[in-house]
Coordinates of C-alpha atoms in Angstrom, one line a residue:
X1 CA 86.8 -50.0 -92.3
X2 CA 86.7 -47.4 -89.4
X3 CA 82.8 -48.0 -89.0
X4 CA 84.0 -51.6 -88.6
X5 CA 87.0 -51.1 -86.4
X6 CA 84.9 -49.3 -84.0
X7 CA 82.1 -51.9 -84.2
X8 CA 85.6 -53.9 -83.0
X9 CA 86.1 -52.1 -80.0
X10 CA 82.7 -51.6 -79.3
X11 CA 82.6 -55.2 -78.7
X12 CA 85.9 -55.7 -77.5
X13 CA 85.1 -53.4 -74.5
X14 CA 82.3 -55.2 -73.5
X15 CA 83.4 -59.0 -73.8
X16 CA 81.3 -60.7 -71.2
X17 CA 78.1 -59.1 -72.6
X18 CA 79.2 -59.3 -75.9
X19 CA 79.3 -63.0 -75.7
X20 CA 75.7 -63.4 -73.5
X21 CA 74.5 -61.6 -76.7
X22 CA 75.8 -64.0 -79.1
X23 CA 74.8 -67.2 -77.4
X24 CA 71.9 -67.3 -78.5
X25 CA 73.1 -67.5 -82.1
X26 CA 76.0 -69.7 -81.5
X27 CA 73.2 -72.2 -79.7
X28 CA 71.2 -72.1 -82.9
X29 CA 74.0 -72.5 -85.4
X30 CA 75.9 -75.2 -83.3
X31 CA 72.5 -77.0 -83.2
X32 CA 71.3 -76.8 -86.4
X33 CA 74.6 -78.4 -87.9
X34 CA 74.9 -81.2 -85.4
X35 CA 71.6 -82.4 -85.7
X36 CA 71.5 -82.0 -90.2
X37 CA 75.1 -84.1 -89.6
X38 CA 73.8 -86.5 -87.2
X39 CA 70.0 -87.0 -88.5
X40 CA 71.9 -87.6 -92.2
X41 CA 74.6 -90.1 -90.8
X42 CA 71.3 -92.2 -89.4
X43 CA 69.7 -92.1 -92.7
X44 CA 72.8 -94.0 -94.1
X45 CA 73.2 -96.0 -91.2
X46 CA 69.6 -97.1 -91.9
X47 CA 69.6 -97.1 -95.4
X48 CA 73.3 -99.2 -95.2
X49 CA 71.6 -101.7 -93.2
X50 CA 68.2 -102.3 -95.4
X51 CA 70.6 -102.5 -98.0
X52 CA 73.1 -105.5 -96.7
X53 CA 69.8 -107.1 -95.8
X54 CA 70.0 -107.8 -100.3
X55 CA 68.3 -106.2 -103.0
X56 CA 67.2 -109.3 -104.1
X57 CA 64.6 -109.5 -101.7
X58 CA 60.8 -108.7 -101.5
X59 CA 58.7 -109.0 -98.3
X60 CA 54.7 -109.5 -98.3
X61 CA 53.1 -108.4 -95.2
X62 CA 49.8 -109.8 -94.3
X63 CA 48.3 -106.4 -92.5
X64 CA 44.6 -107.6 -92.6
X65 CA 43.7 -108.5 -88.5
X66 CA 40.8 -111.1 -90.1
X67 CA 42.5 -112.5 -92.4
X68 CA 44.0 -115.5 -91.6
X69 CA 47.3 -116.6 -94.0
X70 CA 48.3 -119.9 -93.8
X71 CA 51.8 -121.7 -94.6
X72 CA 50.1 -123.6 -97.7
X73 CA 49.0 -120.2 -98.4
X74 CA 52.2 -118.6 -98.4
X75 CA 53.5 -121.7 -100.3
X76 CA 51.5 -120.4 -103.4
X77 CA 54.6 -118.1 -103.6
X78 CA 57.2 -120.3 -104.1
X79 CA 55.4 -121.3 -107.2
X80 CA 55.8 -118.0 -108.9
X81 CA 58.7 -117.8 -111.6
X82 CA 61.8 -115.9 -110.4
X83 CA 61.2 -116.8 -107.0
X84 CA 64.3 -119.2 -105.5
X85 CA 63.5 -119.2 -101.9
X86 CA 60.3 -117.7 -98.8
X87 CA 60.5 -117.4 -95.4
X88 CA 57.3 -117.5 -94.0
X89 CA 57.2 -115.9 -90.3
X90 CA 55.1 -115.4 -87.2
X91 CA 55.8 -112.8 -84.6
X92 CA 55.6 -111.9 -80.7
X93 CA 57.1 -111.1 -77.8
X94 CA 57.9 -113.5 -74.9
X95 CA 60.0 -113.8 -71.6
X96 CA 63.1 -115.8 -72.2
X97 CA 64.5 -116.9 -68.7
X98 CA 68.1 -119.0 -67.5
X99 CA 68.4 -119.5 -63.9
X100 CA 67.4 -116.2 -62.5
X101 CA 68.6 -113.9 -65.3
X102 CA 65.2 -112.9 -67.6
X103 CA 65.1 -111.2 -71.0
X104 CA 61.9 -109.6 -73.0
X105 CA 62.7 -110.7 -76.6
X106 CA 61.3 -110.3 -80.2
X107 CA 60.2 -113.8 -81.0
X108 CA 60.3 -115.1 -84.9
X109 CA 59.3 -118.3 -85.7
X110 CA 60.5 -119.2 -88.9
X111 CA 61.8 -122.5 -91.4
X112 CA 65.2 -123.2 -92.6
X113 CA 65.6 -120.6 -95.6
X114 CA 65.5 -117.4 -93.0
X115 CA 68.9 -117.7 -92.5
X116 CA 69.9 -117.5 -96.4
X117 CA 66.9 -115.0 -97.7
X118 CA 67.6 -112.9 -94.6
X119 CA 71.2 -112.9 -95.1
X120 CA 72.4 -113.3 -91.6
X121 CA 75.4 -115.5 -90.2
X122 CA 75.3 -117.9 -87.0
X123 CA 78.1 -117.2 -84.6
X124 CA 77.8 -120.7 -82.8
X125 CA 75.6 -124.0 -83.7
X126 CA 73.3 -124.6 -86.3
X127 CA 70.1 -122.7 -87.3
X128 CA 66.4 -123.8 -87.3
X129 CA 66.3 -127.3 -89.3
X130 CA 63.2 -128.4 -91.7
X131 CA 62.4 -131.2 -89.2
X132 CA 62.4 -128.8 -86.3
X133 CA 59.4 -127.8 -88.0
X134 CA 58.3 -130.4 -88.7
X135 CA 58.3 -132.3 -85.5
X136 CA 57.4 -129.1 -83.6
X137 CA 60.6 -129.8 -81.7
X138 CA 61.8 -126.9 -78.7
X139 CA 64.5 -125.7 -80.2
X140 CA 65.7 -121.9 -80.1
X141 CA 68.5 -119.8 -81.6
X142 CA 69.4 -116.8 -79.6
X143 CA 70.1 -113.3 -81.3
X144 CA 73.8 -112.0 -80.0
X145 CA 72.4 -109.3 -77.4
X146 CA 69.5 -111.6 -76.0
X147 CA 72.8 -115.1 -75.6
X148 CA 75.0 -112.1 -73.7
X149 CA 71.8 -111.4 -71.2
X150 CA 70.9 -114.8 -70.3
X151 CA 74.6 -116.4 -70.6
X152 CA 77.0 -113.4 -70.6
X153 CA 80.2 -114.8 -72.2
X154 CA 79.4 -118.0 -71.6
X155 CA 78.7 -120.9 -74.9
X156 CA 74.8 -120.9 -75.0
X157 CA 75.0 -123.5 -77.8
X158 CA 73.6 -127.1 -76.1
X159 CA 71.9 -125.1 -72.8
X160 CA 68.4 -125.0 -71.6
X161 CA 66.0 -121.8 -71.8
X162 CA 63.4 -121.2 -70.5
X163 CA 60.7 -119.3 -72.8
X164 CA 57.3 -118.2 -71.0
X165 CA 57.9 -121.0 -68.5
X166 CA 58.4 -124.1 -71.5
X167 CA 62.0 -125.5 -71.7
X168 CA 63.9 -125.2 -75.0
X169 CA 67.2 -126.1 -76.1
X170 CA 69.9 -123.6 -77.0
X171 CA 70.9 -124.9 -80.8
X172 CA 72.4 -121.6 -82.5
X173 CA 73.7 -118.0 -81.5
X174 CA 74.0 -115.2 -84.1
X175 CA 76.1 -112.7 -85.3
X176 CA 75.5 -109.6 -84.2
X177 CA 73.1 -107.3 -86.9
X178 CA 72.5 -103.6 -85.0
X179 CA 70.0 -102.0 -84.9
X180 CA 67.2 -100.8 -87.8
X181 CA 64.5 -98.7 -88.5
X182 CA 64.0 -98.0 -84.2
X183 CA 64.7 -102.3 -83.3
X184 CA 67.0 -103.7 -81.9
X185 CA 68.1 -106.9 -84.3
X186 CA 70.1 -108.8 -81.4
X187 CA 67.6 -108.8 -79.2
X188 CA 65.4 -111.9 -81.0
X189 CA 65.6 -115.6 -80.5
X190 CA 64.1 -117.8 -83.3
X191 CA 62.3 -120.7 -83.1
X192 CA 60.9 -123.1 -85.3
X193 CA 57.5 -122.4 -87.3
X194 CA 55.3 -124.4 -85.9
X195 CA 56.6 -124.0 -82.5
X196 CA 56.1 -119.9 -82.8
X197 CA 52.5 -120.5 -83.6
X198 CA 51.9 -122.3 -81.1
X199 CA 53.8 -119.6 -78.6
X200 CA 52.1 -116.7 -80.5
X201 CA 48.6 -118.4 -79.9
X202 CA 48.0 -118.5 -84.0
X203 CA 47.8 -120.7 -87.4
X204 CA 48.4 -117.1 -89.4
X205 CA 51.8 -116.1 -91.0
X206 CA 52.3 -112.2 -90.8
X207 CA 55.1 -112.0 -93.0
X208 CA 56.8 -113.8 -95.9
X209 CA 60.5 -112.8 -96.9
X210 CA 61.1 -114.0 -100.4
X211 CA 64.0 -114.4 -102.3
X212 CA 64.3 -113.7 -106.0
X213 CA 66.6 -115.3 -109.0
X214 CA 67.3 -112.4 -110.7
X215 CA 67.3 -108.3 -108.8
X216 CA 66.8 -106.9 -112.6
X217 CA 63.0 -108.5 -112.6
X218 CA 61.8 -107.3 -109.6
X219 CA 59.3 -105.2 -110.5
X220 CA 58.0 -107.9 -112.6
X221 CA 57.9 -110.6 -110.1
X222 CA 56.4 -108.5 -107.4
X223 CA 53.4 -107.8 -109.7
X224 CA 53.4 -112.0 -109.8
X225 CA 53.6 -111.9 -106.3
X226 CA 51.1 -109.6 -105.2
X227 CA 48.5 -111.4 -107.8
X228 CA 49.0 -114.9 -106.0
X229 CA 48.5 -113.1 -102.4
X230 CA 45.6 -111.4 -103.6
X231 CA 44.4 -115.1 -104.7
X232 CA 44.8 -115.8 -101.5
X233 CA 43.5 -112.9 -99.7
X234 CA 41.1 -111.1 -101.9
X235 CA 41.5 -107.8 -100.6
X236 CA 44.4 -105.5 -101.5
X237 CA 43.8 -103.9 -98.2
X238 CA 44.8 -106.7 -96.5
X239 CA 48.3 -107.1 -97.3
X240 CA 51.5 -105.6 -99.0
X241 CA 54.1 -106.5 -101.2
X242 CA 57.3 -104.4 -101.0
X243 CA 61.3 -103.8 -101.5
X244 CA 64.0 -103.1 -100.0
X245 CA 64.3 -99.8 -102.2
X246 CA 60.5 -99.4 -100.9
X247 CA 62.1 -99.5 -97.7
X248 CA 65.1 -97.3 -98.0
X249 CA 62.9 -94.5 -99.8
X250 CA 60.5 -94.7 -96.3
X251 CA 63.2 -94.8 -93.9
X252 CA 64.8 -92.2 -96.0
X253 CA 61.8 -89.7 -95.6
X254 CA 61.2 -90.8 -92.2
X255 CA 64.7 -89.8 -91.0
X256 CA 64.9 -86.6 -93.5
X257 CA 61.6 -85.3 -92.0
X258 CA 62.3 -85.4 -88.2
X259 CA 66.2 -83.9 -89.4
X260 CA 64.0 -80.9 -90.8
X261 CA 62.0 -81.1 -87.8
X262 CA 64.2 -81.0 -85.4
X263 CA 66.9 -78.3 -87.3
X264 CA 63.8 -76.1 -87.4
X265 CA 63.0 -76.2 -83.5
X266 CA 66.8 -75.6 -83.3
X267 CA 66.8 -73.0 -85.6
X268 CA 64.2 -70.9 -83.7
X269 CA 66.9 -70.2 -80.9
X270 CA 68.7 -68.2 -83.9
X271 CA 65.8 -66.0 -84.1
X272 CA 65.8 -66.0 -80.0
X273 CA 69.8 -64.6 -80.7
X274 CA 68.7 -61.9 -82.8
X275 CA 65.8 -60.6 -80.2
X276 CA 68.8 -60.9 -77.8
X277 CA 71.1 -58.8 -80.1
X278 CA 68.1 -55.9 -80.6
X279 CA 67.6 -55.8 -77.0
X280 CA 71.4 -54.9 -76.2
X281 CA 71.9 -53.0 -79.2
X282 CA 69.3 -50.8 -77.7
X283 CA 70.9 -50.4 -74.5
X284 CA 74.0 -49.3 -76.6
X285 CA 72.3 -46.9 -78.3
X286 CA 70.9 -45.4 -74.7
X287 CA 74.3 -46.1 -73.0
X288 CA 75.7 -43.7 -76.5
X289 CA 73.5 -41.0 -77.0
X290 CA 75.8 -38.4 -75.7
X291 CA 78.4 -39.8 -78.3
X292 CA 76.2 -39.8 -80.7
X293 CA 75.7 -36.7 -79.8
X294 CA 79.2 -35.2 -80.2
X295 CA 79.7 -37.7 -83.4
X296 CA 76.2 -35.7 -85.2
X297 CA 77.4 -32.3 -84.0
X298 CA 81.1 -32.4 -85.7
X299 CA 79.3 -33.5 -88.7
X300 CA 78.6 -37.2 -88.9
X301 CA 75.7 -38.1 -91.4
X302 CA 72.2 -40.4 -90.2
X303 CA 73.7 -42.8 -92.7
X304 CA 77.3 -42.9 -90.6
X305 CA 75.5 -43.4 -87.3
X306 CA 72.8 -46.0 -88.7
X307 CA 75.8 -48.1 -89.9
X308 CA 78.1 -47.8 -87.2
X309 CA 75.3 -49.5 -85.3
X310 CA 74.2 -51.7 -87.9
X311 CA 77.4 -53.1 -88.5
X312 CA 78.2 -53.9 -85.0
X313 CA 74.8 -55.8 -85.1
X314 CA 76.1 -58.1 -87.9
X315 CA 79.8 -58.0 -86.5
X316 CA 77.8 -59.8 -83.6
X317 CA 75.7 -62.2 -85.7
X318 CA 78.6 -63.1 -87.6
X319 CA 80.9 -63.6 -84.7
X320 CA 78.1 -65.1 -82.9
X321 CA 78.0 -67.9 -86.5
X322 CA 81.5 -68.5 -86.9
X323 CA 81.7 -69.9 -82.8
X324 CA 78.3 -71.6 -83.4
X325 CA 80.1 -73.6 -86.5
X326 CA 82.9 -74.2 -84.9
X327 CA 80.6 -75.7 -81.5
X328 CA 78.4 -77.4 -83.7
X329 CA 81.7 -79.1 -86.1
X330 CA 82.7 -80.0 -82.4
X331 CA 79.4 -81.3 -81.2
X332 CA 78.9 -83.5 -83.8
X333 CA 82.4 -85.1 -83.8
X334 CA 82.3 -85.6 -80.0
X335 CA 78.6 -87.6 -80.5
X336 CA 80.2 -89.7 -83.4
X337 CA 83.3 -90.4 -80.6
X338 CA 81.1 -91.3 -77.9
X339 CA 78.3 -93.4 -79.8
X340 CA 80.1 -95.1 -82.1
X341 CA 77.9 -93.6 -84.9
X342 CA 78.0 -92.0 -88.5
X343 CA 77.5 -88.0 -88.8
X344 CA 77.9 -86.9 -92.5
X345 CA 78.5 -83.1 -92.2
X346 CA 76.1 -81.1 -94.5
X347 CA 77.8 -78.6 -96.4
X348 CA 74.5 -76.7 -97.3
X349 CA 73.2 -76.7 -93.8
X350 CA 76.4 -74.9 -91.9
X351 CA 76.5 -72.3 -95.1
X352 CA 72.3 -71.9 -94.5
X353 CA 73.0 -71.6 -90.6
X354 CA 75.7 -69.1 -90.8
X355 CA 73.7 -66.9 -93.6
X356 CA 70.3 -66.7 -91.6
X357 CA 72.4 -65.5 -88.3
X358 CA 73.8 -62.8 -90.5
X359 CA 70.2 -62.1 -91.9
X360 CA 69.0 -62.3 -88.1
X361 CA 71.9 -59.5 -87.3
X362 CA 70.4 -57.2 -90.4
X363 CA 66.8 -57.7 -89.4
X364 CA 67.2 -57.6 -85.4
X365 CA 70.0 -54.6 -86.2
X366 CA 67.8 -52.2 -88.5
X367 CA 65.5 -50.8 -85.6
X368 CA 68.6 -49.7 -83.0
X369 CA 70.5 -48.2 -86.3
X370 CA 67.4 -46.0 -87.1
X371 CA 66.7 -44.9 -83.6
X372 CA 70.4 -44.2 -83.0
X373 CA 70.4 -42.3 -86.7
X374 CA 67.1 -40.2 -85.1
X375 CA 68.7 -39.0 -82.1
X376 CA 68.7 -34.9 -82.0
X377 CA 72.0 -33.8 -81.8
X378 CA 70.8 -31.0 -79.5
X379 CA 69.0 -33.7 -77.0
X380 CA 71.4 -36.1 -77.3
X381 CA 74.6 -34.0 -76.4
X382 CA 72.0 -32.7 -73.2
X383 CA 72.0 -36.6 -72.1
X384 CA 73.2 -37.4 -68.9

């Protein structure tokens, strides 16, 4: 208790420098728990969002760039048992334009049964129709972000767009979705099948969305389902068949890994701390000798000495930990506040955090301890 007490002081009497020490540690702890809470609350975010999206739901992606899928193709699909409704899809990117206001968009063309197998809800008008399809009619339905661009708060619903310089009629605005997976879902307008091809230059679908009868089989039907692509196809290279839980276990690892990334970059400022921590505990040790000195002379021990210094090294870290936690509780909080987005604090990482800064104070504390236990009396009391 006096060793520690005096560690106290120590500190106490140099408060500015004291604190310079620590930053280093309270940086690294402060990071390393805001980004663990942060990278975890995306993960559900993400995995909350696959998962509204139904579990009842299987998507085959055609992958191959020579294969060329067609909608009879695709239609092979529908035939297999358990299977109540596809969505077959093409994909691009267009300009979108009203008046002078102009918006880079995902396009999807798509039929009727997106709406249901996708699980999304219309805000305003009607969705893509079977005969839109089927008469290639310009129609379009506007994702809530893109209808906000081109119209602001405006009804879009019965307007003209423009889309790469065709005109189209406004017939449906949807509900907002977020984002997922690194895209944002708002940002889309949709437009009939036949009409997408036609804008994405191709007769290929890249994706089907399909939905299934009963969740409990889906490991069964997506065997069926890969077997009538593949009939199709003929090269298992050339597409995939997968889950929402397919998608939720990548996403998942995805997020996970650049967490542990990122903590681990963070965490190297910790180690930074502790180099900080040697380098002042040696100036101590210099700016002491003739203490240490007087202390060896009226009988103190190496082992006194060597933990009087050693403990202030820790005293440091761990002061240095607890503020980092604190920062880091703070930080994380604060980004929730201003982003509007989910942080689940890791228990595991702030005890991990706080555990290698006190290992950091042992390891970066050892070597001033020993030199100050060294010192000569004799010399030492001669100092300065």
């Amino acid at each position: 208790m006096q060793t520690i007490r005096m560690a106290l002081k120590s500190i106490k009497g140099n408060k500015l420098r004291a604190f310079l020490t620590m930053l280093g540690i309270i940086i690294g702890v402060a990071s390393v728990i805001s980004i663990v809470a942060i990278g975890k609350g995306s993960s559900a975010d993400v995995q909350d969002q696959i998962g509204n999206l139904g579990t009842d739901t299987l998507t085959v992606n055609i992958t191959g760039s020579d294969v060329t899928y067609k909608e009879e193709d695709a239609e092979t699909i529908r035939d297999v048992t358990g299977v109540t409704s596809i969505a077959p899809t093409v994909s691009g990117r267009v300009t979108v334009k009203n008046g002078q206001t102009t918006a880079q968009a995902a396009m999807t063309g798509t039929t009727s049964s997106y709406l249901d197998v996708r699980n999304l809800n219309l805000q305003k008008g009607r969705f893509i129709a079977d005969l839109d399809h089927e008469h290639h009619t310009k129609v379009v339905v506007l994702g809530s972000d893109t209808a906000e661009t081109l119209f602001g708060f405006g009804d879009a619903v019965g307007e003209y767009v423009k889309i790469n310089g065709s005109s189209y009629k406004v017939v449906g605005v949807l509900q907002s979705t977020g984002s997922s997976l690194g895209s944002n879902g708002d940002s889309t307008i949709f437009v009939p099948l036949s009409t997408g091809q036609r804008l994405a230059g191709t007769t290929s679908i890249a994706s089907v969305y399909v939905q299934v009868e009963n969740a409990d089989m889906m490991n069964f039907i997506q065997k069926r389902i890969e077997q009538a692509v593949y009939e199709n196809v003929g090269d298992t290279d050339d597409y995939s068949v997968s889950t929402q839980e397919d998608l939720m276990e990548t996403a998942s690892s995805i997020s996970d890994t650049m967490t542990m990334l990122l903590a681990g970059s963070a965490a190297i400022s910790l180690v930074v701390g502790g180099i900080g921590i040697m380098n002042i505990m040696l100036v101590s040790v210099s700016e002491r000798t003739r203490e240490i000195g007087i202390r060896k002379a009226i009988g103190a021990k190496r082992s006194n000495i060597l933990f009087q210094f050693l403990i202030e090294s820790i005293t440091l870290s761990m002061l240095g930990g607890l503020i980092g936690i604190a920062v880091g509780l703070i930080a994380a909080e604060s980004y929730s506040i201003i982003t509007n987005s989910t942080i689940l604090l890791s228990l595991p990482a702030i005890l991990f955090s706080f555990a290698f800064s006190l290992f950091v104070g042992v390891v970066f504390g050892v070597f001033p301890a020993i030199k100050a236990s060294k010192l000569d009396p004799i010399e030492a009391l001669r100092y300065g």
